[in-house]
Short mmCIF file of N, CA and C in Angstrom, two decimals:
data_model
loop_
_atom_site.label_atom_id
_atom_site.label_comp_id
_atom_site.label_asym_id
_atom_site.label_seq_id
_atom_site.Cartn_x
_atom_site.Cartn_y
_atom_site.Cartn_z
N MET A 7 108.56 127.10 99.81
CA MET A 7 108.46 126.75 98.39
C MET A 7 110.31 127.13 98.09
N PRO A 8 110.89 127.76 97.89
CA PRO A 8 112.09 128.15 97.45
C PRO A 8 112.79 127.19 97.68
N ILE A 9 112.65 126.03 98.98
CA ILE A 9 113.49 125.07 99.20
C ILE A 9 113.30 124.43 98.19
N ALA A 10 111.94 124.14 98.14
CA ALA A 10 111.63 122.74 97.15
C ALA A 10 111.95 123.24 95.43
N CYS A 11 111.99 124.48 95.32
CA CYS A 11 112.31 125.12 93.90
C CYS A 11 113.73 124.50 94.05
N PHE A 12 115.03 124.90 95.03
CA PHE A 12 116.16 124.56 94.80
C PHE A 12 116.53 122.90 94.90
N VAL A 13 115.62 122.41 95.87
CA VAL A 13 115.73 120.73 95.41
C VAL A 13 115.50 120.53 93.95
N GLU A 14 114.44 121.06 93.23
CA GLU A 14 114.24 120.82 91.52
C GLU A 14 115.12 121.54 90.87
N ARG A 15 116.02 121.99 91.08
CA ARG A 15 116.68 122.61 90.56
C ARG A 15 118.35 122.27 90.78
N TYR A 16 118.33 121.55 91.31
CA TYR A 16 120.10 121.79 91.71
C TYR A 16 119.78 119.82 91.78
N GLY A 17 119.14 119.18 92.62
CA GLY A 17 119.49 118.29 93.14
C GLY A 17 118.86 116.90 92.23
N LEU A 18 118.73 117.11 91.12
CA LEU A 18 118.44 115.45 90.23
C LEU A 18 119.66 114.93 89.83
N ASP A 19 121.07 115.06 90.25
CA ASP A 19 122.16 113.96 90.14
C ASP A 19 122.49 113.81 91.95
N HIS A 20 121.29 113.77 92.07
CA HIS A 20 121.54 113.62 93.81
C HIS A 20 120.15 112.78 94.44
N PHE A 21 119.85 111.96 93.81
CA PHE A 21 118.51 110.83 93.34
C PHE A 21 117.95 111.26 95.52
N GLU A 22 119.22 110.64 96.04
CA GLU A 22 118.32 109.71 97.25
C GLU A 22 117.85 111.02 98.23
N ILE A 23 119.32 111.74 97.74
CA ILE A 23 118.45 112.86 99.28
C ILE A 23 117.98 113.87 99.18
N SER A 24 117.00 114.04 97.59
CA SER A 24 116.92 114.98 96.79
C SER A 24 115.62 114.59 97.30
N MET A 25 115.23 112.85 97.55
CA MET A 25 113.73 112.55 97.28
C MET A 25 113.46 112.65 98.57
N ASN A 26 114.32 112.11 99.50
CA ASN A 26 114.69 112.56 101.09
C ASN A 26 113.58 113.91 101.60
N ALA A 27 114.47 114.76 100.39
CA ALA A 27 114.50 116.10 101.05
C ALA A 27 112.95 116.57 100.46
N LEU A 28 112.61 116.12 99.72
CA LEU A 28 111.35 116.12 98.72
C LEU A 28 109.89 115.56 100.36
N TYR A 29 110.10 114.44 99.82
CA TYR A 29 109.15 113.80 101.25
C TYR A 29 109.35 114.75 102.33
N GLU A 30 110.43 115.48 102.89
CA GLU A 30 110.22 116.21 104.64
C GLU A 30 109.87 117.59 103.65
N ILE A 31 109.17 118.24 102.85
CA ILE A 31 108.96 119.57 102.22
C ILE A 31 107.82 119.50 102.08
N THR A 32 106.84 118.32 101.66
CA THR A 32 106.08 118.44 101.20
C THR A 32 105.00 118.30 102.66
N LYS A 33 105.80 117.82 104.01
CA LYS A 33 104.94 117.75 104.82
C LYS A 33 104.70 119.11 105.35
N ARG A 34 105.56 119.87 104.82
CA ARG A 34 105.45 121.56 105.63
C ARG A 34 105.05 122.66 104.50
N HIS A 35 104.51 122.30 102.96
CA HIS A 35 104.34 122.77 102.18
C HIS A 35 104.12 122.18 101.35
N THR A 36 104.62 122.24 100.25
CA THR A 36 104.40 121.08 98.79
C THR A 36 105.61 120.41 98.05
N SER A 37 105.86 119.45 97.86
CA SER A 37 106.60 119.38 96.46
C SER A 37 106.08 118.71 94.78
N GLU A 38 104.93 118.74 94.81
CA GLU A 38 104.05 118.22 94.07
C GLU A 38 104.70 118.69 92.31
N TYR A 39 105.52 120.26 92.49
CA TYR A 39 105.66 120.93 91.42
C TYR A 39 107.83 119.86 91.14
N ALA A 40 108.15 120.28 92.20
CA ALA A 40 109.62 119.38 92.30
C ALA A 40 110.03 118.30 91.97
N ILE A 41 108.95 117.26 91.81
CA ILE A 41 108.91 116.19 91.98
C ILE A 41 108.95 116.22 90.34
N ARG A 42 108.02 116.35 89.56
CA ARG A 42 108.46 116.10 88.58
C ARG A 42 109.94 115.49 87.63
N PRO A 43 110.86 116.68 87.26
CA PRO A 43 111.78 116.15 86.99
C PRO A 43 112.28 114.92 87.38
N PHE A 44 112.22 114.06 88.92
CA PHE A 44 112.10 113.40 89.38
C PHE A 44 112.03 111.77 88.33
N LEU A 45 110.51 112.55 88.29
CA LEU A 45 109.66 111.86 87.67
C LEU A 45 110.18 110.88 85.91
N LEU A 46 110.32 112.19 85.77
CA LEU A 46 111.12 112.47 84.38
C LEU A 46 112.31 111.57 84.11
N HIS A 47 112.93 111.86 84.97
CA HIS A 47 114.66 111.55 84.48
C HIS A 47 115.12 109.99 85.56
N TYR A 48 113.90 109.53 86.28
CA TYR A 48 114.38 108.40 87.66
C TYR A 48 112.79 107.80 87.26
N GLU A 49 112.11 107.68 86.44
CA GLU A 49 110.56 106.61 85.97
C GLU A 49 110.61 105.92 87.37
N ASP A 50 111.32 104.65 86.93
CA ASP A 50 111.74 103.65 87.99
C ASP A 50 111.42 103.47 89.40
N LEU A 51 112.83 104.53 90.05
CA LEU A 51 113.09 104.54 91.64
C LEU A 51 112.05 105.45 91.90
N CYS A 52 110.98 105.96 91.32
CA CYS A 52 110.55 107.86 91.50
C CYS A 52 108.87 106.62 91.65
N LEU A 53 108.31 105.81 91.62
CA LEU A 53 107.83 104.23 90.93
C LEU A 53 107.60 104.21 92.37
N GLU A 54 109.26 103.37 92.97
CA GLU A 54 108.88 102.67 93.78
C GLU A 54 108.98 103.09 95.11
N ILE A 55 108.95 103.98 95.25
CA ILE A 55 109.06 105.43 96.17
C ILE A 55 107.90 105.99 96.55
N LEU A 56 106.91 106.44 95.37
CA LEU A 56 106.12 106.58 95.39
C LEU A 56 104.83 105.88 96.28
N LYS A 57 104.96 104.25 95.54
CA LYS A 57 104.07 103.10 95.82
C LYS A 57 104.73 103.30 98.04
N ASP A 58 105.91 103.36 98.10
CA ASP A 58 105.79 103.24 99.48
C ASP A 58 105.53 104.92 100.16
N TRP A 59 104.61 105.77 99.65
CA TRP A 59 104.32 106.55 100.42
C TRP A 59 102.53 106.90 100.05
N LEU A 60 101.90 105.66 99.31
CA LEU A 60 100.88 105.75 99.36
C LEU A 60 100.43 105.29 100.75
N SER A 61 101.32 104.56 102.19
CA SER A 61 100.62 104.16 103.43
C SER A 61 101.58 105.19 103.82
N ASP A 62 101.61 106.52 103.90
CA ASP A 62 102.59 106.94 104.78
C ASP A 62 101.24 107.86 105.41
N ASP A 63 101.58 107.72 106.87
CA ASP A 63 100.54 108.75 107.92
C ASP A 63 100.42 110.24 107.29
N ASN A 64 100.85 110.63 106.99
CA ASN A 64 100.96 112.06 106.78
C ASN A 64 100.23 111.95 105.47
N SER A 65 99.18 112.47 105.74
CA SER A 65 98.42 113.32 104.19
C SER A 65 99.13 113.83 103.10
N HIS A 66 99.69 114.61 103.68
CA HIS A 66 100.84 115.74 102.48
C HIS A 66 101.25 114.55 101.45
N VAL A 67 101.57 113.80 102.26
CA VAL A 67 102.64 113.33 101.18
C VAL A 67 102.27 111.42 100.63
N ARG A 68 101.10 111.64 101.11
CA ARG A 68 100.12 110.68 100.08
C ARG A 68 99.08 111.81 99.50
N ARG A 69 99.17 112.60 99.47
CA ARG A 69 98.16 113.67 98.13
C ARG A 69 99.47 114.02 97.16
N LEU A 70 101.15 113.66 97.87
CA LEU A 70 101.83 114.57 96.71
C LEU A 70 101.88 113.45 95.20
N VAL A 71 101.50 112.37 96.19
CA VAL A 71 101.90 110.93 94.92
C VAL A 71 100.90 111.07 94.00
N SER A 72 99.25 111.31 94.44
CA SER A 72 98.89 111.88 93.60
C SER A 72 98.71 113.16 92.72
N GLU A 73 98.44 114.29 93.26
CA GLU A 73 99.43 115.51 93.13
C GLU A 73 100.52 115.51 92.18
N GLY A 74 101.57 115.19 92.22
CA GLY A 74 103.11 114.97 91.79
C GLY A 74 103.04 114.25 90.63
N THR A 75 102.08 113.95 90.24
CA THR A 75 102.29 112.37 89.22
C THR A 75 100.92 112.76 88.20
N ARG A 76 100.67 113.88 89.01
CA ARG A 76 99.16 114.62 87.17
C ARG A 76 99.56 114.45 86.27
N PRO A 77 99.02 114.18 84.93
CA PRO A 77 99.55 114.92 83.72
C PRO A 77 99.82 116.61 83.70
N ARG A 78 98.66 116.73 84.36
CA ARG A 78 98.32 119.06 83.90
C ARG A 78 97.45 119.05 84.63
N LEU A 79 98.66 118.81 85.76
CA LEU A 79 98.99 119.74 87.21
C LEU A 79 98.77 121.18 86.69
N PRO A 80 98.29 122.44 86.84
CA PRO A 80 98.11 123.73 86.66
C PRO A 80 98.86 123.94 87.16
N TRP A 81 99.83 125.69 86.15
CA TRP A 81 100.67 125.99 86.82
C TRP A 81 102.43 125.10 86.74
N ALA A 82 101.62 123.89 85.79
CA ALA A 82 103.30 123.20 86.31
C ALA A 82 103.31 122.54 84.44
N LYS A 83 104.24 122.39 84.64
CA LYS A 83 104.97 121.81 83.27
C LYS A 83 104.12 120.55 82.62
N ARG A 84 103.57 120.22 82.04
CA ARG A 84 102.58 119.13 81.58
C ARG A 84 103.90 117.20 81.21
N ILE A 85 103.86 116.83 82.12
CA ILE A 85 104.18 115.64 81.99
C ILE A 85 103.83 114.06 81.09
N PRO A 86 104.08 113.41 80.89
CA PRO A 86 103.31 111.98 80.15
C PRO A 86 102.95 111.24 81.73
N VAL A 87 102.16 110.50 80.93
CA VAL A 87 101.63 109.86 82.50
C VAL A 87 102.74 108.69 82.74
N ILE A 88 103.10 107.78 83.80
CA ILE A 88 104.24 107.37 83.84
C ILE A 88 104.60 105.77 83.04
N LYS A 89 105.62 105.94 82.52
CA LYS A 89 105.68 104.66 81.96
C LYS A 89 104.90 104.68 80.46
N GLY A 90 104.65 105.78 80.24
CA GLY A 90 103.51 105.92 78.98
C GLY A 90 102.35 105.14 79.40
N ASP A 91 101.94 105.42 80.34
CA ASP A 91 100.72 103.96 80.18
C ASP A 91 100.00 104.69 81.50
N PRO A 92 98.47 104.99 81.22
CA PRO A 92 97.81 105.66 81.94
C PRO A 92 97.41 104.45 83.57
N ALA A 93 97.62 103.25 83.27
CA ALA A 93 97.32 101.65 83.85
C ALA A 93 98.33 102.48 85.45
N HIS A 94 99.21 102.71 85.28
CA HIS A 94 100.84 103.33 86.52
C HIS A 94 100.15 104.06 86.78
N ASN A 95 99.25 105.37 86.21
CA ASN A 95 99.45 106.23 87.16
C ASN A 95 97.56 106.01 88.06
N LEU A 96 97.09 104.99 87.74
CA LEU A 96 95.31 104.18 88.48
C LEU A 96 96.03 103.58 89.40
N ALA A 97 97.33 102.90 88.86
CA ALA A 97 97.55 102.35 90.35
C ALA A 97 97.49 102.42 91.46
N LEU A 98 98.51 104.08 91.25
CA LEU A 98 98.93 104.32 92.15
C LEU A 98 97.48 104.98 92.90
N LEU A 99 96.40 105.88 92.08
CA LEU A 99 95.32 106.59 92.46
C LEU A 99 94.59 105.45 93.53
N GLU A 100 94.46 103.69 93.17
CA GLU A 100 93.44 103.19 93.43
C GLU A 100 93.59 102.51 94.99
N PRO A 101 94.72 103.09 96.14
CA PRO A 101 94.52 103.14 96.98
C PRO A 101 94.15 104.32 97.93
N LEU A 102 93.99 104.98 97.27
CA LEU A 102 93.81 106.36 97.58
C LEU A 102 92.21 106.79 97.66
N LEU A 103 91.45 105.88 97.04
CA LEU A 103 90.20 106.61 96.96
C LEU A 103 89.48 106.66 97.81
N GLN A 104 89.80 105.59 99.00
CA GLN A 104 88.98 105.91 100.12
C GLN A 104 89.77 106.73 101.28
N ASP A 105 90.68 106.97 100.89
CA ASP A 105 91.68 107.99 101.72
C ASP A 105 90.88 109.06 102.68
N SER A 106 91.93 108.82 103.83
CA SER A 106 90.81 109.54 105.13
C SER A 106 90.76 110.80 105.11
N SER A 107 91.62 111.58 104.33
CA SER A 107 91.35 112.62 104.02
C SER A 107 90.85 113.42 102.99
N GLY A 108 89.57 114.19 103.10
CA GLY A 108 89.41 115.13 101.62
C GLY A 108 90.60 115.55 100.88
N TYR A 109 91.74 115.84 101.48
CA TYR A 109 92.33 116.96 100.56
C TYR A 109 92.57 115.62 99.67
N VAL A 110 93.35 114.65 100.06
CA VAL A 110 93.95 113.54 99.41
C VAL A 110 92.59 112.81 98.14
N ARG A 111 91.46 112.93 98.03
CA ARG A 111 90.01 112.48 97.55
C ARG A 111 89.86 113.24 96.45
N LYS A 112 90.43 114.25 97.16
CA LYS A 112 90.26 115.90 95.63
C LYS A 112 91.01 116.07 95.04
N SER A 113 92.92 115.82 95.09
CA SER A 113 93.79 115.63 94.58
C SER A 113 93.30 113.86 93.56
N VAL A 114 92.70 112.70 94.16
CA VAL A 114 92.85 112.04 93.20
C VAL A 114 91.38 111.76 92.06
N ALA A 115 90.31 112.75 92.78
CA ALA A 115 89.59 113.21 91.27
C ALA A 115 90.09 114.28 90.28
N ASN A 116 90.67 115.16 91.17
CA ASN A 116 91.54 116.15 90.01
C ASN A 116 92.85 115.41 88.64
N HIS A 117 93.31 114.21 89.55
CA HIS A 117 93.80 113.52 89.16
C HIS A 117 93.31 112.90 87.76
N LEU A 118 92.49 111.69 88.15
CA LEU A 118 91.86 111.41 87.15
C LEU A 118 90.83 112.42 85.97
N HIS A 119 90.34 113.56 86.11
CA HIS A 119 90.22 114.61 86.07
C HIS A 119 90.89 114.17 84.35
N ASP A 120 92.35 114.96 84.43
CA ASP A 120 93.30 115.27 84.19
C ASP A 120 93.55 114.23 83.01
N LEU A 121 93.77 112.68 83.26
CA LEU A 121 93.81 111.94 82.79
C LEU A 121 92.65 111.26 81.65
N SER A 122 91.24 111.72 81.88
CA SER A 122 89.72 111.47 80.81
C SER A 122 89.79 112.85 80.09
N LYS A 123 91.20 113.45 79.85
CA LYS A 123 91.05 114.46 78.80
C LYS A 123 91.61 113.69 77.85
N ASP A 124 92.95 112.97 78.04
CA ASP A 124 93.23 112.31 76.89
C ASP A 124 93.62 110.39 76.77
N TYR A 125 93.03 110.04 78.37
CA TYR A 125 92.38 108.61 78.04
C TYR A 125 90.74 107.98 78.50
N ARG A 126 89.89 108.75 77.97
CA ARG A 126 88.64 108.75 78.27
C ARG A 126 87.93 107.38 78.38
N ASP A 127 88.08 106.69 77.91
CA ASP A 127 87.99 105.25 77.24
C ASP A 127 88.92 104.57 79.09
N THR A 128 89.61 104.69 79.22
CA THR A 128 90.23 103.92 80.08
C THR A 128 89.68 104.16 81.40
N VAL A 129 89.93 105.56 81.09
CA VAL A 129 89.44 106.35 82.75
C VAL A 129 88.17 106.09 82.90
N LEU A 130 86.92 105.57 82.55
CA LEU A 130 85.75 105.48 82.64
C LEU A 130 85.22 103.94 82.94
N ALA A 131 86.59 102.78 82.05
CA ALA A 131 86.22 101.58 82.47
C ALA A 131 86.63 101.34 83.63
N TRP A 132 88.11 102.12 84.05
CA TRP A 132 88.51 102.05 85.22
C TRP A 132 87.30 102.60 86.66
N LEU A 133 87.00 103.33 86.23
CA LEU A 133 85.88 103.89 86.94
C LEU A 133 84.69 103.39 87.55
N HIS A 134 84.23 102.58 86.51
CA HIS A 134 83.04 101.33 85.89
C HIS A 134 83.52 100.42 87.17
N GLU A 135 84.89 99.98 86.56
CA GLU A 135 84.94 98.70 87.50
C GLU A 135 85.95 99.27 89.21
N HIS A 136 85.81 100.20 89.67
CA HIS A 136 86.53 100.77 90.76
C HIS A 136 85.54 101.53 91.84
N LEU A 137 84.95 102.19 91.55
CA LEU A 137 83.59 102.99 92.01
C LEU A 137 83.18 102.66 92.73
N GLU A 138 82.22 101.05 91.73
CA GLU A 138 81.00 101.05 92.28
C GLU A 138 81.43 99.85 94.40
N SER A 139 82.66 99.86 93.94
CA SER A 139 82.49 99.31 95.61
C SER A 139 83.90 100.33 96.50
N SER A 140 83.74 101.73 96.23
CA SER A 140 84.28 102.81 96.58
C SER A 140 83.75 103.56 97.73
N GLY A 141 82.25 102.45 98.06
CA GLY A 141 82.12 102.74 99.39
C GLY A 141 81.41 104.68 99.19
N ALA A 142 81.61 105.55 100.65
CA ALA A 142 80.85 106.50 101.03
C ALA A 142 81.54 107.81 99.87
N TYR A 143 82.71 107.80 99.42
CA TYR A 143 83.36 108.57 98.91
C TYR A 143 82.98 108.31 97.37
N GLY A 144 82.97 107.15 96.74
CA GLY A 144 82.42 107.23 95.19
C GLY A 144 81.67 107.97 94.05
N PRO A 145 80.68 108.75 94.93
CA PRO A 145 80.21 109.38 93.96
C PRO A 145 80.54 110.82 93.79
N TRP A 146 81.04 111.85 95.03
CA TRP A 146 81.42 112.57 95.10
C TRP A 146 82.90 112.87 94.08
N ILE A 147 83.88 111.61 94.39
CA ILE A 147 85.17 111.32 93.57
C ILE A 147 84.42 111.53 91.87
N LEU A 148 83.84 110.45 91.21
CA LEU A 148 82.95 109.90 90.25
C LEU A 148 82.70 111.70 89.59
N GLN A 149 82.01 111.98 90.68
CA GLN A 149 81.18 113.85 90.20
C GLN A 149 82.79 114.52 90.09
N HIS A 150 83.42 114.64 90.71
CA HIS A 150 84.07 115.65 90.58
C HIS A 150 85.27 115.63 89.28
N SER A 151 85.54 113.93 88.80
CA SER A 151 86.34 113.75 88.05
C SER A 151 86.05 113.78 86.77
N LEU A 152 84.88 113.34 87.19
CA LEU A 152 84.08 113.47 85.24
C LEU A 152 83.44 114.78 84.71
N ARG A 153 83.22 116.21 86.04
CA ARG A 153 82.70 117.46 85.39
C ARG A 153 83.00 118.06 84.44
N SER A 154 83.97 118.02 83.73
CA SER A 154 84.24 118.48 82.14
C SER A 154 83.43 117.78 81.00
N MET A 155 83.47 116.23 81.73
CA MET A 155 82.50 115.55 80.55
C MET A 155 81.08 115.85 80.62
N ALA A 156 81.12 115.64 81.66
CA ALA A 156 79.20 116.17 82.25
C ALA A 156 78.79 117.02 81.74
N LYS A 157 79.74 118.15 82.06
CA LYS A 157 79.39 119.43 80.91
C LYS A 157 78.65 119.60 79.94
N SER A 158 79.67 118.71 78.68
CA SER A 158 80.01 118.86 77.67
C SER A 158 78.42 117.90 77.00
N GLY A 159 77.51 117.37 77.80
CA GLY A 159 76.66 116.49 78.15
C GLY A 159 77.02 114.77 77.01
N ASP A 160 78.10 114.11 77.28
CA ASP A 160 78.79 113.63 76.98
C ASP A 160 77.44 112.49 78.06
N GLN A 161 76.94 111.57 77.14
CA GLN A 161 75.63 110.73 77.61
C GLN A 161 76.06 109.15 78.38
N GLU A 162 77.33 108.70 78.09
CA GLU A 162 78.16 107.61 78.89
C GLU A 162 78.44 108.12 80.14
N VAL A 163 78.72 109.29 80.23
CA VAL A 163 79.25 110.14 81.23
C VAL A 163 78.30 110.13 82.39
N LEU A 164 77.11 111.07 81.73
CA LEU A 164 75.88 111.37 82.29
C LEU A 164 75.20 110.03 83.22
N LYS A 165 75.13 108.55 82.11
CA LYS A 165 74.50 107.87 82.46
C LYS A 165 75.08 106.81 84.08
N LEU A 166 76.19 106.97 84.13
CA LEU A 166 77.14 106.96 84.80
C LEU A 166 77.07 107.19 86.15
N LEU A 167 77.34 108.61 86.03
CA LEU A 167 76.84 109.26 86.89
C LEU A 167 75.36 109.51 88.17
N THR A 168 74.88 109.26 86.63
CA THR A 168 72.95 109.07 87.28
C THR A 168 72.61 107.41 88.04
N SER A 169 73.49 106.67 87.61
CA SER A 169 73.59 105.38 88.23
C SER A 169 74.02 105.38 89.49
N MET A 170 75.79 105.99 89.96
CA MET A 170 76.04 105.57 90.92
C MET A 170 75.55 106.12 92.14
N ARG A 171 74.60 107.99 91.74
CA ARG A 171 73.68 108.84 92.53
C ARG A 171 73.17 107.58 93.07
N ILE A 172 71.86 107.17 91.79
CA ILE A 172 70.91 105.84 92.64
C ILE A 172 71.46 104.75 93.35
N ALA A 173 72.41 104.17 93.33
CA ALA A 173 73.26 103.62 93.95
C ALA A 173 73.61 103.77 95.10
N SER A 174 74.03 105.45 95.63
CA SER A 174 74.68 105.55 96.51
C SER A 174 73.51 106.11 97.43
N GLU A 175 71.96 106.29 97.56
CA GLU A 175 70.81 106.30 98.21
C GLU A 175 70.23 105.43 98.67
#
């Protein structure tokens, strides 16, 4: 973690080498906090790299795509959604819905949970569209990502959760 902090603090003027370092660091520990200043300063360049990382063989790298871009990552400074539009975050999450790693899928659900706090209708519409064909992992991702709204008694969310459970049985 100290190495990631070093890259975060001193690497901002050295984008390419810093991103390569974060890529390697996250395979061994995590770079979810350290990548955030790069997202803020080099949004387009980061987005291109993150798209490549979506298909990386290493689950920690794929998880970094989801976890590092979370707007409300716990214990981290909040960041806005990519390019001011949650559609960019959702586009990064879509390929990870069926990820082979539960570690990655949990990050996706947590990211969707974050987004739902500020973009409720957008997230619900996206979930309606994508989770019906999400296979075996859909019900769990749906339940985990909408947990706060379900606890608050949001009727639309409760109806969606019920329909997803019925469909998966």
